[in-house]
PDB file of C-alpha atoms and ligand atoms in Angstrom:
ATOM      1  CA  MET A   1     142.749   4.969  25.906  1.00  0.00           C
ATOM      2  CA  TYR A   2     143.644   8.017  27.514  1.00  0.00           C
ATOM      3  CA  LYS A   3     147.505   8.488  28.116  1.00  0.00           C
ATOM      4  CA  LYS A   4     148.306  10.581  31.542  1.00  0.00           C
ATOM      5  CA  LEU A   5     151.353  12.868  32.149  1.00  0.00           C
ATOM      6  CA  ASN A   6     154.161  11.713  33.415  1.00  0.00           C
ATOM      7  CA  ILE A   7     154.679  13.380  36.819  1.00  0.00           C
ATOM      8  CA  LEU A   8     158.217  13.148  38.640  1.00  0.00           C
ATOM      9  CA  ASP A   9     157.374  12.352  42.293  1.00  0.00           C
ATOM     10  CA  GLU A  10     158.923  14.283  45.136  1.00  0.00           C
ATOM     11  CA  LYS A  11     161.923  11.332  45.790  1.00  0.00           C
ATOM     12  CA  ASP A  12     163.502  12.374  42.117  1.00  0.00           C
ATOM     13  CA  LYS A  13     166.320  14.689  42.662  1.00  0.00           C
ATOM     14  CA  ARG A  14     164.743  16.746  39.097  1.00  0.00           C
ATOM     15  CA  LEU A  15     162.390  18.536  41.468  1.00  0.00           C
ATOM     16  CA  ARG A  16     165.301  19.762  43.575  1.00  0.00           C
ATOM     17  CA  LEU A  17     166.377  21.431  40.060  1.00  0.00           C
ATOM     18  CA  ILE A  18     166.766  25.292  39.783  1.00  0.00           C
ATOM     19  CA  SER A  19     165.008  25.796  36.111  1.00  0.00           C
ATOM     20  CA  LYS A  20     166.440  27.897  33.259  1.00  0.00           C
ATOM     21  CA  ASP A  21     165.151  30.805  31.780  1.00  0.00           C
ATOM     22  CA  VAL A  22     163.057  29.529  28.973  1.00  0.00           C
ATOM     23  CA  VAL A  23     164.161  30.709  25.274  1.00  0.00           C
ATOM     24  CA  PHE A  24     161.726  31.368  22.632  1.00  0.00           C
ATOM     25  CA  PRO A  25     160.574  30.303  20.204  1.00  0.00           C
ATOM     26  CA  ILE A  26     159.217  27.483  22.151  1.00  0.00           C
ATOM     27  CA  ASP A  27     159.202  24.412  19.917  1.00  0.00           C
ATOM     28  CA  ASP A  28     155.938  22.965  19.084  1.00  0.00           C
ATOM     29  CA  LYS A  29     156.986  19.431  20.355  1.00  0.00           C
ATOM     30  CA  GLU A  30     157.367  21.448  23.893  1.00  0.00           C
ATOM     31  CA  LYS A  31     154.103  23.461  22.651  1.00  0.00           C
ATOM     32  CA  GLU A  32     152.449  20.462  22.177  1.00  0.00           C
ATOM     33  CA  ILE A  33     153.575  19.406  26.510  1.00  0.00           C
ATOM     34  CA  ILE A  34     151.844  22.373  27.216  1.00  0.00           C
ATOM     35  CA  GLU A  35     148.526  22.115  25.961  1.00  0.00           C
ATOM     36  CA  LYS A  36     148.834  18.169  27.281  1.00  0.00           C
ATOM     37  CA  ALA A  37     149.296  19.577  31.009  1.00  0.00           C
ATOM     38  CA  ILE A  38     146.887  22.240  30.443  1.00  0.00           C
ATOM     39  CA  GLU A  39     144.361  19.474  29.432  1.00  0.00           C
ATOM     40  CA  GLU A  40     145.073  17.677  31.724  1.00  0.00           C
ATOM     41  CA  LEU A  41     145.022  19.647  34.463  1.00  0.00           C
ATOM     42  CA  ARG A  42     141.506  20.803  32.939  1.00  0.00           C
ATOM     43  CA  LEU A  43     140.155  17.530  32.633  1.00  0.00           C
ATOM     44  CA  SER A  44     141.526  15.969  36.894  1.00  0.00           C
ATOM     45  CA  GLN A  45     139.531  19.022  37.579  1.00  0.00           C
ATOM     46  CA  ILE A  46     135.812  17.227  36.249  1.00  0.00           C
ATOM     47  CA  GLU A  47     134.654  14.438  38.347  1.00  0.00           C
ATOM     48  CA  GLU A  48     134.154  12.161  35.729  1.00  0.00           C
ATOM     49  CA  TYR A  49     137.262  12.147  34.081  1.00  0.00           C
ATOM     50  CA  SER A  50     139.555  12.054  37.253  1.00  0.00           C
ATOM     51  CA  GLU A  51     138.008   9.106  38.154  1.00  0.00           C
ATOM     52  CA  LYS A  52     137.815   7.337  34.649  1.00  0.00           C
ATOM     53  CA  TYR A  53     141.176   8.277  34.213  1.00  0.00           C
ATOM     54  CA  GLY A  54     142.777   8.454  37.877  1.00  0.00           C
ATOM     55  CA  LEU A  55     143.826  11.741  37.722  1.00  0.00           C
ATOM     56  CA  ARG A  56     144.683  13.611  41.012  1.00  0.00           C
ATOM     57  CA  PRO A  57     142.574  16.711  41.211  1.00  0.00           C
ATOM     58  CA  GLY A  58     145.411  19.397  40.294  1.00  0.00           C
ATOM     59  CA  MET A  59     145.374  23.746  39.011  1.00  0.00           C
ATOM     60  CA  GLY A  60     148.747  23.838  38.678  1.00  0.00           C
ATOM     61  CA  LEU A  61     152.143  22.512  37.104  1.00  0.00           C
ATOM     62  CA  ALA A  62     155.914  23.410  35.991  1.00  0.00           C
ATOM     63  CA  ALA A  63     157.619  22.365  33.618  1.00  0.00           C
ATOM     64  CA  ILE A  64     160.589  20.474  36.588  1.00  0.00           C
ATOM     65  CA  GLN A  65     157.642  18.582  37.144  1.00  0.00           C
ATOM     66  CA  LEU A  66     157.545  16.786  33.608  1.00  0.00           C
ATOM     67  CA  GLY A  67     161.245  16.749  33.695  1.00  0.00           C
ATOM     68  CA  ILE A  68     161.419  19.453  31.939  1.00  0.00           C
ATOM     69  CA  GLN A  69     164.057  21.920  33.212  1.00  0.00           C
ATOM     70  CA  LYS A  70     162.921  25.575  32.062  1.00  0.00           C
ATOM     71  CA  ARG A  71     160.909  28.326  34.053  1.00  0.00           C
ATOM     72  CA  TRP A  72     157.215  27.940  32.858  1.00  0.00           C
ATOM     73  CA  PHE A  73     154.298  26.621  34.047  1.00  0.00           C
ATOM     74  CA  VAL A  74     150.739  26.111  34.325  1.00  0.00           C
ATOM     75  CA  LEU A  75     147.598  27.158  35.624  1.00  0.00           C
ATOM     76  CA  VAL A  76     143.782  26.087  35.133  1.00  0.00           C
ATOM     77  CA  GLU A  77     141.252  28.046  37.583  1.00  0.00           C
ATOM     78  CA  ASP A  78     138.151  26.566  38.033  1.00  0.00           C
ATOM     79  CA  LEU A  79     135.370  29.019  37.299  1.00  0.00           C
ATOM     80  CA  GLY A  80     132.501  27.521  38.940  1.00  0.00           C
ATOM     81  CA  GLU A  81     130.880  23.842  38.648  1.00  0.00           C
ATOM     82  CA  ASP A  82     127.729  25.594  37.105  1.00  0.00           C
ATOM     83  CA  LEU A  83     128.824  26.722  33.789  1.00  0.00           C
ATOM     84  CA  ASP A  84     129.039  24.959  30.959  1.00  0.00           C
ATOM     85  CA  GLU A  85     132.293  22.620  30.493  1.00  0.00           C
ATOM     86  CA  ASP A  86     133.484  24.652  27.398  1.00  0.00           C
ATOM     87  CA  LYS A  87     133.514  28.211  29.809  1.00  0.00           C
ATOM     88  CA  ARG A  88     134.093  26.817  33.337  1.00  0.00           C
ATOM     89  CA  PHE A  89     138.237  26.635  32.979  1.00  0.00           C
ATOM     90  CA  ARG A  90     140.424  29.117  32.276  1.00  0.00           C
ATOM     91  CA  SER A  91     143.622  28.230  31.501  1.00  0.00           C
ATOM     92  CA  TYR A  92     146.961  30.336  32.494  1.00  0.00           C
ATOM     93  CA  PHE A  93     150.725  29.978  30.939  1.00  0.00           C
ATOM     94  CA  PHE A  94     153.498  32.116  32.171  1.00  0.00           C
ATOM     95  CA  ALA A  95     157.068  31.674  31.744  1.00  0.00           C
ATOM     96  CA  ASN A  96     160.357  33.488  33.309  1.00  0.00           C
ATOM     97  CA  PRO A  97     157.985  34.741  36.101  1.00  0.00           C
ATOM     98  CA  LYS A  98     158.314  37.447  38.210  1.00  0.00           C
ATOM     99  CA  ILE A  99     156.265  38.841  40.829  1.00  0.00           C
ATOM    100  CA  ILE A 100     156.510  42.561  40.524  1.00  0.00           C
ATOM    101  CA  SER A 101     154.463  43.355  43.219  1.00  0.00           C
ATOM    102  CA  SER A 102     152.402  41.664  46.185  1.00  0.00           C
ATOM    103  CA  SER A 103     149.900  42.218  49.006  1.00  0.00           C
ATOM    104  CA  ALA A 104     151.027  42.872  52.158  1.00  0.00           C
ATOM    105  CA  GLU A 105     147.892  41.010  53.486  1.00  0.00           C
ATOM    106  CA  LEU A 106     149.169  36.956  53.689  1.00  0.00           C
ATOM    107  CA  ILE A 107     146.327  34.005  53.841  1.00  0.00           C
ATOM    108  CA  TYR A 108     147.108  30.353  53.394  1.00  0.00           C
ATOM    109  CA  ALA A 109     145.125  27.466  52.548  1.00  0.00           C
ATOM    110  CA  GLU A 110     143.275  26.072  55.158  1.00  0.00           C
ATOM    111  CA  GLN A 111     143.068  22.203  53.494  1.00  0.00           C
ATOM    112  CA  GLY A 112     147.305  22.803  53.525  1.00  0.00           C
ATOM    113  CA  GLU A 113     148.464  22.903  49.869  1.00  0.00           C
ATOM    114  CA  GLY A 114     148.856  19.601  47.578  1.00  0.00           C
ATOM    115  CA  CYS A 115     150.909  19.051  44.550  1.00  0.00           C
ATOM    116  CA  LEU A 116     150.823  16.646  41.326  1.00  0.00           C
ATOM    117  CA  SER A 117     154.249  15.365  42.917  1.00  0.00           C
ATOM    118  CA  VAL A 118     153.643  14.711  46.427  1.00  0.00           C
ATOM    119  CA  ASN A 119     151.694  11.801  47.075  1.00  0.00           C
ATOM    120  CA  ARG A 120     150.364  11.871  50.877  1.00  0.00           C
ATOM    121  CA  GLU A 121     149.306  13.930  53.159  1.00  0.00           C
ATOM    122  CA  VAL A 122     151.164  16.409  54.559  1.00  0.00           C
ATOM    123  CA  ASP A 123     149.615  18.248  57.365  1.00  0.00           C
ATOM    124  CA  GLY A 124     150.124  22.382  58.213  1.00  0.00           C
ATOM    125  CA  ILE A 125     149.806  25.927  56.365  1.00  0.00           C
ATOM    126  CA  ILE A 126     151.892  28.233  54.879  1.00  0.00           C
ATOM    127  CA  LEU A 127     151.840  31.921  54.388  1.00  0.00           C
ATOM    128  CA  ARG A 128     151.593  33.262  51.141  1.00  0.00           C
ATOM    129  CA  ASN A 129     150.435  36.829  49.478  1.00  0.00           C
ATOM    130  CA  ALA A 130     146.787  37.381  49.161  1.00  0.00           C
ATOM    131  CA  ARG A 131     147.518  39.326  45.537  1.00  0.00           C
ATOM    132  CA  VAL A 132     150.322  38.965  43.250  1.00  0.00           C
ATOM    133  CA  THR A 133     151.316  40.909  40.177  1.00  0.00           C
ATOM    134  CA  VAL A 134     153.159  38.730  38.079  1.00  0.00           C
ATOM    135  CA  GLU A 135     155.009  39.723  35.124  1.00  0.00           C
ATOM    136  CA  ALA A 136     155.917  36.759  32.521  1.00  0.00           C
ATOM    137  CA  TYR A 137     156.038  36.003  28.835  1.00  0.00           C
ATOM    138  CA  ASP A 138     152.654  33.783  26.989  1.00  0.00           C
ATOM    139  CA  VAL A 139     153.523  30.599  24.918  1.00  0.00           C
ATOM    140  CA  ASN A 140     154.278  33.364  22.013  1.00  0.00           C
ATOM    141  CA  GLY A 141     157.087  35.181  23.986  1.00  0.00           C
ATOM    142  CA  ASN A 142     154.813  37.560  24.375  1.00  0.00           C
ATOM    143  CA  LYS A 143     155.506  39.895  27.550  1.00  0.00           C
ATOM    144  CA  ILE A 144     152.246  39.531  30.005  1.00  0.00           C
ATOM    145  CA  THR A 145     151.278  41.038  33.034  1.00  0.00           C
ATOM    146  CA  GLN A 146     148.601  39.591  34.979  1.00  0.00           C
ATOM    147  CA  ARG A 147     147.330  40.144  38.846  1.00  0.00           C
ATOM    148  CA  LEU A 148     145.978  37.442  40.455  1.00  0.00           C
ATOM    149  CA  ARG A 149     144.016  36.308  44.181  1.00  0.00           C
ATOM    150  CA  GLU A 150     142.924  33.851  46.934  1.00  0.00           C
ATOM    151  CA  ASP A 151     143.690  30.736  45.639  1.00  0.00           C
ATOM    152  CA  MET A 152     145.276  31.759  42.106  1.00  0.00           C
ATOM    153  CA  ALA A 153     147.800  34.267  43.730  1.00  0.00           C
ATOM    154  CA  ILE A 154     148.631  30.455  46.297  1.00  0.00           C
ATOM    155  CA  ALA A 155     149.338  28.935  43.560  1.00  0.00           C
ATOM    156  CA  VAL A 156     151.366  30.961  41.331  1.00  0.00           C
ATOM    157  CA  GLN A 157     153.679  30.792  44.269  1.00  0.00           C
ATOM    158  CA  HIS A 158     153.776  27.558  44.730  1.00  0.00           C
ATOM    159  CA  GLU A 159     154.512  26.866  40.747  1.00  0.00           C
ATOM    160  CA  MET A 160     156.800  29.953  40.878  1.00  0.00           C
ATOM    161  CA  ASP A 161     158.673  27.873  43.879  1.00  0.00           C
ATOM    162  CA  HIS A 162     158.890  24.676  41.376  1.00  0.00           C
ATOM    163  CA  LEU A 163     160.893  26.479  39.410  1.00  0.00           C
ATOM    164  CA  ASP A 164     163.372  27.587  42.090  1.00  0.00           C
ATOM    165  CA  GLY A 165     163.128  23.559  43.385  1.00  0.00           C
ATOM    166  CA  LYS A 166     161.988  24.349  45.977  1.00  0.00           C
ATOM    167  CA  LEU A 167     158.335  21.709  47.119  1.00  0.00           C
ATOM    168  CA  PHE A 168     155.323  23.153  49.198  1.00  0.00           C
ATOM    169  CA  TYR A 169     156.428  21.603  52.376  1.00  0.00           C
ATOM    170  CA  ASP A 170     159.577  22.752  53.133  1.00  0.00           C
ATOM    171  CA  ARG A 171     158.006  25.641  54.141  1.00  0.00           C
ATOM    172  CA  ILE A 172     155.970  24.610  56.646  1.00  0.00           C
ATOM    173  CA  ASN A 173     157.470  25.214  60.297  1.00  0.00           C
ATOM    174  CA  LYS A 174     159.009  21.648  60.901  1.00  0.00           C
ATOM    175  CA  SER A 175     157.746  22.060  65.288  1.00  0.00           C
ATOM    176  CA  ASN A 176     154.497  23.645  64.629  1.00  0.00           C
ATOM    177  CA  PRO A 177     153.202  22.784  61.522  1.00  0.00           C
ATOM    178  CA  PHE A 178     150.015  25.397  61.760  1.00  0.00           C
ATOM    179  CA  LYS A 179     151.710  28.236  63.230  1.00  0.00           C
ATOM    180  CA  ASP A 180     150.313  31.976  62.581  1.00  0.00           C
ATOM    181  CA  SER A 181     146.852  30.008  61.086  1.00  0.00           C
ATOM    182  CA  ASP A 182     145.392  32.077  63.864  1.00  0.00           C
ATOM    183  CA  LYS A 183     146.495  35.190  62.616  1.00  0.00           C
ATOM    184  CA  TYR A 184     146.583  35.186  59.504  1.00  0.00           C
ATOM    185  CA  ARG A 185     142.898  34.474  57.184  1.00  0.00           C
ATOM    186  CA  GLY A 186     142.479  30.962  55.662  1.00  0.00           C
ATOM    187  CA  ILE A 187     140.628  30.304  52.955  1.00  0.00           C
TER     188      ILE A 187
HETATM  189 NI1   NI B   1     153.106  21.352  43.208  1.00  0.00          NI
END
């Protein structure tokens, strides 16, 4: 039987904590959790498995959503449904990430952002930089620089918010949830 990750719900106050820097080396137990998180995000994006295991589709997960108060997150990018299952996904791990540059252009997710910790529909949009360059460490503590754009740039900014105890809806304008949607590009 498939054992699902235990993802904290938005009501859990731990999601509001500021996560602490990752200190290397990451122990084997935590590396296993990272692998498991990547695997579950991958499965969640394949309809057959998301239905079979009852997984909500998601592309990112931060450590604090698993109750681990550390500055890391994982992302799994779907490169296209038409690709073979083993080539279809690209996974990312970022520890102690910093955005070192970002585009002036702002975009927003037209369908709104989703979060595996938020099990309800939330109306509204969030303006995010369309392109970001992230400096971070990989799972072995090597420094990496990664440029991300469009939905992946949004995902990075969403996950980085988790590291600072923020949830996406904190950024939605309360009186006008779709404010500026006419001024910027929705994707
Ligand atoms: Ni989230």
